[in-house]
Every structure is written in C-alpha cells, then in structure tokens.
GROMACS .gro file of C-alpha atoms in nm:
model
  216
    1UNK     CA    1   1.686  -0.643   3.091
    2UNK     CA    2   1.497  -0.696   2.745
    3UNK     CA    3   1.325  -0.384   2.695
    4UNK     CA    4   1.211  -0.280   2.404
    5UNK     CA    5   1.087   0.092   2.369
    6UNK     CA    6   0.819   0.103   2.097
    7UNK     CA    7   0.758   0.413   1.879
    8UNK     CA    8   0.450   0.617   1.842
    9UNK     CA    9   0.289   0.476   1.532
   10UNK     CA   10   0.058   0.759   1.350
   11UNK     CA   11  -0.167   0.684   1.061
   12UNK     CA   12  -0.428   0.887   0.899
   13UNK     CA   13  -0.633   0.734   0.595
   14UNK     CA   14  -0.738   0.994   0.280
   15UNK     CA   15  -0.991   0.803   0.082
   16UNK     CA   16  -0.903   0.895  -0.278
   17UNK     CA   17  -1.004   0.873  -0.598
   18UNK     CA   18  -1.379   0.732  -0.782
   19UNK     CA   19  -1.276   0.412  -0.603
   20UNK     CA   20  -1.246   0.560  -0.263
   21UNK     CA   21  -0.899   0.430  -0.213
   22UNK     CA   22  -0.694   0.469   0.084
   23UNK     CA   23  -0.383   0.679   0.133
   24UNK     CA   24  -0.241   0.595   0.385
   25UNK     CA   25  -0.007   0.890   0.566
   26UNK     CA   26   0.252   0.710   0.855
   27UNK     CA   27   0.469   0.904   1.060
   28UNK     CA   28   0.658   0.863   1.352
   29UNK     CA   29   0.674   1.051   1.671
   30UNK     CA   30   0.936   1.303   1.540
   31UNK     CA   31   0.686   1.355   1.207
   32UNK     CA   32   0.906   1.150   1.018
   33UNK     CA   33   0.618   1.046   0.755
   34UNK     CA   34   0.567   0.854   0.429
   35UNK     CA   35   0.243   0.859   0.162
   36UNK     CA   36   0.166   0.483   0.069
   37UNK     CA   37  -0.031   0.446  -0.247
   38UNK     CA   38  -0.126   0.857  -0.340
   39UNK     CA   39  -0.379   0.756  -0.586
   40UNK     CA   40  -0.573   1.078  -0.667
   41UNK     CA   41  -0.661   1.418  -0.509
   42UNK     CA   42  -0.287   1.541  -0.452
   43UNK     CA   43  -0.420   1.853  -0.313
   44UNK     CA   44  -0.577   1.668   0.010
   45UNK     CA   45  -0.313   1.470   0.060
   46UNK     CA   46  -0.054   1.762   0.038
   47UNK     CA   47  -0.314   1.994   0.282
   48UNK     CA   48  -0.323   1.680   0.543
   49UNK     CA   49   0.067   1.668   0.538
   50UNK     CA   50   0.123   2.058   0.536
   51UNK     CA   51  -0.162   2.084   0.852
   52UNK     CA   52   0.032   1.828   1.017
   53UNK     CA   53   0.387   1.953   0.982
   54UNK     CA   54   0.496   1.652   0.858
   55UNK     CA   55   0.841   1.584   0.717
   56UNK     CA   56   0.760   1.334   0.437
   57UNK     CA   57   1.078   1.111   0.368
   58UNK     CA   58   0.897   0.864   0.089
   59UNK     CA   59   0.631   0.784  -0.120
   60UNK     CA   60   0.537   0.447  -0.117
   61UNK     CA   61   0.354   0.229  -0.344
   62UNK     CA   62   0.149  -0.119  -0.347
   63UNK     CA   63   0.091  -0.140  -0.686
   64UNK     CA   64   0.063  -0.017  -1.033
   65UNK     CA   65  -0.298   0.023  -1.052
   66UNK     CA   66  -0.444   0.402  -1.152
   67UNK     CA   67  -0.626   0.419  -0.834
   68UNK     CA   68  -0.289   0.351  -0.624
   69UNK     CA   69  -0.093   0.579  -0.825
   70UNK     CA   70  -0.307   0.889  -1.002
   71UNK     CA   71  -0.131   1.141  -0.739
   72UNK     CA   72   0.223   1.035  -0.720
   73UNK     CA   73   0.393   1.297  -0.963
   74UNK     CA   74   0.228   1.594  -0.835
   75UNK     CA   75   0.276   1.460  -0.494
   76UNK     CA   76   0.664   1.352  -0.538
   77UNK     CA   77   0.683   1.689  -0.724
   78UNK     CA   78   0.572   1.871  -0.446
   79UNK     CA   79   0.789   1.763  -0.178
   80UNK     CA   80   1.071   1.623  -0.328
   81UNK     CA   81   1.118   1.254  -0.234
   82UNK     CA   82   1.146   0.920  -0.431
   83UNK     CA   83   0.898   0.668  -0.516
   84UNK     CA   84   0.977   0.311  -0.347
   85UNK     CA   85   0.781   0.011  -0.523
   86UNK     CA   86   0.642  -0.172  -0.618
   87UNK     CA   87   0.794  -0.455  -0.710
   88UNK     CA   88   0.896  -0.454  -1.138
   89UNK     CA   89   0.654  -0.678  -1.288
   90UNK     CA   90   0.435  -0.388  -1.212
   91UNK     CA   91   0.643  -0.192  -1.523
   92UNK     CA   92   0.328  -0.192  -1.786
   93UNK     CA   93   0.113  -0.074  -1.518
   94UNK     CA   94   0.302   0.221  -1.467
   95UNK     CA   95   0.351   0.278  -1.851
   96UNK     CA   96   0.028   0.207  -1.946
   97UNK     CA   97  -0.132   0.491  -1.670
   98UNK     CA   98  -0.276   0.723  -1.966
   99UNK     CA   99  -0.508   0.380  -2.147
  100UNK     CA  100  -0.593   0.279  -1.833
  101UNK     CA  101  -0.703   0.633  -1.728
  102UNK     CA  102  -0.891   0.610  -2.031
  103UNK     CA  103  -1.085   0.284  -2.002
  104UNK     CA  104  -1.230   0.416  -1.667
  105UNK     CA  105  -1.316   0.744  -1.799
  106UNK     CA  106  -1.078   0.943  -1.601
  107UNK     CA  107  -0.881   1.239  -1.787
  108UNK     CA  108  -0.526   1.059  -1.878
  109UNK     CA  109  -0.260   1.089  -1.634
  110UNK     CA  110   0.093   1.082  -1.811
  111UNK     CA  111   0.309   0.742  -1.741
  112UNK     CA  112   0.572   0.752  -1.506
  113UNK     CA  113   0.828   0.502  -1.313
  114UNK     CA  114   0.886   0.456  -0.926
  115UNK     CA  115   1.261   0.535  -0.851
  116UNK     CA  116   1.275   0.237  -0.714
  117UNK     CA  117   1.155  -0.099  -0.757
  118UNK     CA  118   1.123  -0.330  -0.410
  119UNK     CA  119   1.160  -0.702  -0.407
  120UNK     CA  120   1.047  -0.961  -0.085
  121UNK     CA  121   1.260  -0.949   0.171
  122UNK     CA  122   1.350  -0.529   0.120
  123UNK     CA  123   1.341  -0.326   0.441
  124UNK     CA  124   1.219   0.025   0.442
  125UNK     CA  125   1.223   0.280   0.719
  126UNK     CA  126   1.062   0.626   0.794
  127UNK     CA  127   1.233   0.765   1.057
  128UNK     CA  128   1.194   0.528   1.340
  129UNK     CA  129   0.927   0.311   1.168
  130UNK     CA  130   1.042  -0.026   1.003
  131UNK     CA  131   0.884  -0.227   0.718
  132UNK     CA  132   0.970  -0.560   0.567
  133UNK     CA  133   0.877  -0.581   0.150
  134UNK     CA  134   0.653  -0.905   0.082
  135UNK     CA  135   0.583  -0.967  -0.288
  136UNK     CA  136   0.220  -1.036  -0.254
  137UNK     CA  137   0.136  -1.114  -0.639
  138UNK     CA  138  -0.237  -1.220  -0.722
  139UNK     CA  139  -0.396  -0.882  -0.773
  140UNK     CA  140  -0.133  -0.710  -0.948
  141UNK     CA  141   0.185  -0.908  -1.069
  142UNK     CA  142   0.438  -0.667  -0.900
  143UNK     CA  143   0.145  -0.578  -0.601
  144UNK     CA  144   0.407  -0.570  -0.210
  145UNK     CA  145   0.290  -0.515   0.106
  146UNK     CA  146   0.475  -0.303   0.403
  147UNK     CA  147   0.464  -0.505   0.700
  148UNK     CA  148   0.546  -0.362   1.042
  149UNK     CA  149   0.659  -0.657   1.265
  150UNK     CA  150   0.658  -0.423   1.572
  151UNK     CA  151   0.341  -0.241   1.589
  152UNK     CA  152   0.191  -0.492   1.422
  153UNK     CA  153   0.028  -0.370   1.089
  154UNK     CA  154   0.054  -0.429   0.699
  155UNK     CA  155  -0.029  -0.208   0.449
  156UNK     CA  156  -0.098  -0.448   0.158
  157UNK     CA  157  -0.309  -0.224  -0.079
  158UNK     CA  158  -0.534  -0.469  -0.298
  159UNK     CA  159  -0.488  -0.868  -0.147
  160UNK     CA  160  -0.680  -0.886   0.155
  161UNK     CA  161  -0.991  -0.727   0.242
  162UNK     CA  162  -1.269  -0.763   0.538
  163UNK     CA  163  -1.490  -1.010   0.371
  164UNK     CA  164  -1.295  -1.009   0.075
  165UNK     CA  165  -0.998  -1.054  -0.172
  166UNK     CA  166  -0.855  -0.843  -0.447
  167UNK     CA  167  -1.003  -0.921  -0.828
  168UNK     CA  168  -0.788  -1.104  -1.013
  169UNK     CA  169  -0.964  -1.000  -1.363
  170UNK     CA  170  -0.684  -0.726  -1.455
  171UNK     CA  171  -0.368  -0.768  -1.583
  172UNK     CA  172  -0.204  -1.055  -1.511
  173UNK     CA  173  -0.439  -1.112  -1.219
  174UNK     CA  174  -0.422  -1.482  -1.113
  175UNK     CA  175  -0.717  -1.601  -0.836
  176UNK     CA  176  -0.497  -1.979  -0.708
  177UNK     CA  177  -0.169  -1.703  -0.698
  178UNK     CA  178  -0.378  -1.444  -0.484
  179UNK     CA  179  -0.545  -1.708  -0.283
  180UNK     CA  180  -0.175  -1.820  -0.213
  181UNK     CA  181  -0.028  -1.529  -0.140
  182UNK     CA  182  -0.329  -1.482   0.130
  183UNK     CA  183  -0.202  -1.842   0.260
  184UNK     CA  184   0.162  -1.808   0.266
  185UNK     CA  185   0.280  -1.462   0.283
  186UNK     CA  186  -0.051  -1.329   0.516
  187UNK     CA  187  -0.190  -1.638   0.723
  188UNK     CA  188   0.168  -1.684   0.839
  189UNK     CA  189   0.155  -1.353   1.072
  190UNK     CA  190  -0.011  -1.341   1.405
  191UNK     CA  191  -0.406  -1.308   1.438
  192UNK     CA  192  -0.358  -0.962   1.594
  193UNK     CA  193  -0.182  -0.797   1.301
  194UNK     CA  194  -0.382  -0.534   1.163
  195UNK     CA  195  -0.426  -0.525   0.771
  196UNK     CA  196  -0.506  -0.173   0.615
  197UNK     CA  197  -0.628  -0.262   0.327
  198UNK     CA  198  -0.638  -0.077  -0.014
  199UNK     CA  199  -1.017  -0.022   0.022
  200UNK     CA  200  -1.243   0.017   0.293
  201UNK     CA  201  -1.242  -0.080   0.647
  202UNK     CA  202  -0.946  -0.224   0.831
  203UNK     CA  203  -0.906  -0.548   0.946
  204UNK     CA  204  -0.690  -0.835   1.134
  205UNK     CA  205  -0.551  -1.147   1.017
  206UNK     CA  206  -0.755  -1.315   1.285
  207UNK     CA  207  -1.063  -1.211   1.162
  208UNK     CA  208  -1.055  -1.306   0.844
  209UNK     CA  209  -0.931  -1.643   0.888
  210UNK     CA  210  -1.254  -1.751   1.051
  211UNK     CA  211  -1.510  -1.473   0.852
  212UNK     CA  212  -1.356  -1.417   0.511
  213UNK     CA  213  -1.624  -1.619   0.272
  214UNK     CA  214  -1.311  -1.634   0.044
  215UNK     CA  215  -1.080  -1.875   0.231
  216UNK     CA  216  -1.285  -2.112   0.417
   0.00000   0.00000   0.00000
C-alpha cells in the first residue's frame, strides 16, 4: 500500500515591526520549530517560543530587508541556532542594516551575515517538516521562498501578496523579474497551495490567479 503519514504542521504568525511583518514560527508535532524572517520585537517572538516549549532548530530568512531581519541576532543569540538564507545577492542588504535602519527612522541595528546562504533547489528540514529553496528574485535580489510540497504551503516573505505583489523600488528591485518569478517559480504549484506572505493576510495560488489586479 501507498500510504503516506502526514505530519502535524503548526504555524503561529507574530506581526512585527512598524511594517507589521510576519514571523512566522513552524514546528512539528514533536516541537521541532524554526523562526522564518524575525524582523523586530525579539522579546515576543522569544516569549511565544518559550510559552510553547518549543525546541527551535533554525532561523530562517526570506530576505535581506530590515523588516525581515531587525530580530535575528538577539534571537539567534538567544537560542543558539544558525541563520539559513537567503540566497547571497542579498549580501549588501545584510551589510547595509544600520543606513537602512536609518532612512526609515528606526534606531540602527548593527550589520550581520546569515551562516548560511541558500540557493534554488536547497532542501531544509525542521524536524519532520521539509522545504524546497526557490530563488524568487524581483523584490529583493537574493529574496527565497520555503515551499512545503506536502502540506502544501510557501513561505515566500515579500513576492506574492492577496491583491498584490512586492515593490520593486528598493535595491535592485526589478517589476518584469518579480512578475516572472510570480509566473514561473509560483503559478507552477497547485491552486490549493497556501502562500504566507511577508505581510498581511494569507492566501492561495488559486486565488490570486483569477483576483490579483497584478497579473491579469
């Protein structure tokens, strides 16, 4: 017989940050977890984790924007893991954390560098969860996505939003490479896959093929 035993997927969303950006915390049925994009207020994130008992094997990143990526330090710091992504054209992003800070108004956080840069076609896993890497570029030049074939659900930070797409007026933001990426490397999956999406609501791949005012 063919059967295939699925895992509990968990996901809670932290909106952090002016921008209201979502932190997304995973975890798998033995509280295997991982933090994708910890982009500000470390102390919530760390309280959700702690109250949850969570054994946090990764943080994971999107991109190199500020919002993404305010929290990592004092969140790696705290628990002790590496950062995976995102992908290495993101490396000025990262470096250039304090000026950007500053050209938003924000007290400067110090630069830092992921441990490790991801490239399309990576797999990552937290405990029993598994995500293929897509280079989604567009938005940010080294933005990825995590893409979980099983359950069904991509977290692909600033590309694709409900009604909307990422801005392509920041660094090396390119609208015919974003609009692309959306074509290719999002339009491919099925319409049920679920897209969290860097801000607000979620979404499906379904959906915003026929609503998105963006890509009619």
């Amino acid at each position: 017989t063919n059967k295939r035993s699925f895992s509990m997927f968990n996901l809670q969303i932290i909106p952090v940050s002016p921008f209201q950006q979502n932190c997304s915390i995973i975890w798998d049925d033995n509280k295997n977890a991982a933090i994708i994009d910890a982009g500000d207020n470390a102390e919530k994130i760390i309280e959700f984790v702690e109250s949850q008992g969570l054994n946090v094997e990764k943080l994971l990143l999107t991109h190199g924007h500020l919002d993404h990526i305010m929290a990592v330090e004092k969140v790696r710091d705290h628990f002790g893991v590496e950062v995976y992504g995102s992908h290495k054209a993101d490396q000025p992003l990262f470096e250039q954390l304090p000026q950007m800070c500053e050209m938003f108004g924000i007290p400067p956080i110090k630069g830092f560098l992921p441990d490790h840069w991801l490239n399309e076609g990576d797999k990552i896993s937290v405990g029993s969860l598994n995500f293929d890497v897509r280079h989604l570029p567009g938005h940010a030049p080294g933005h990825i996505g995590f893409f979980d074939f099983e359950n069904k659900i991509a977290f692909s930070g600033d590309v694709l939003f409900k009604d909307s797409i990422g801005r392509t007026d920041l660094y090396m933001g390119n609208l015919d490479q974003l609009l692309e990426t959306i074509h290719t490397k999002m339009f491919d999956l099925d319409d049920d896959f679920i897209i969290i999406a860097g801000h607000g609501s979620h979404t499906t791949i379904g959906r915003e093929k026929i609503h998105n005012p963006f890509l009619k």
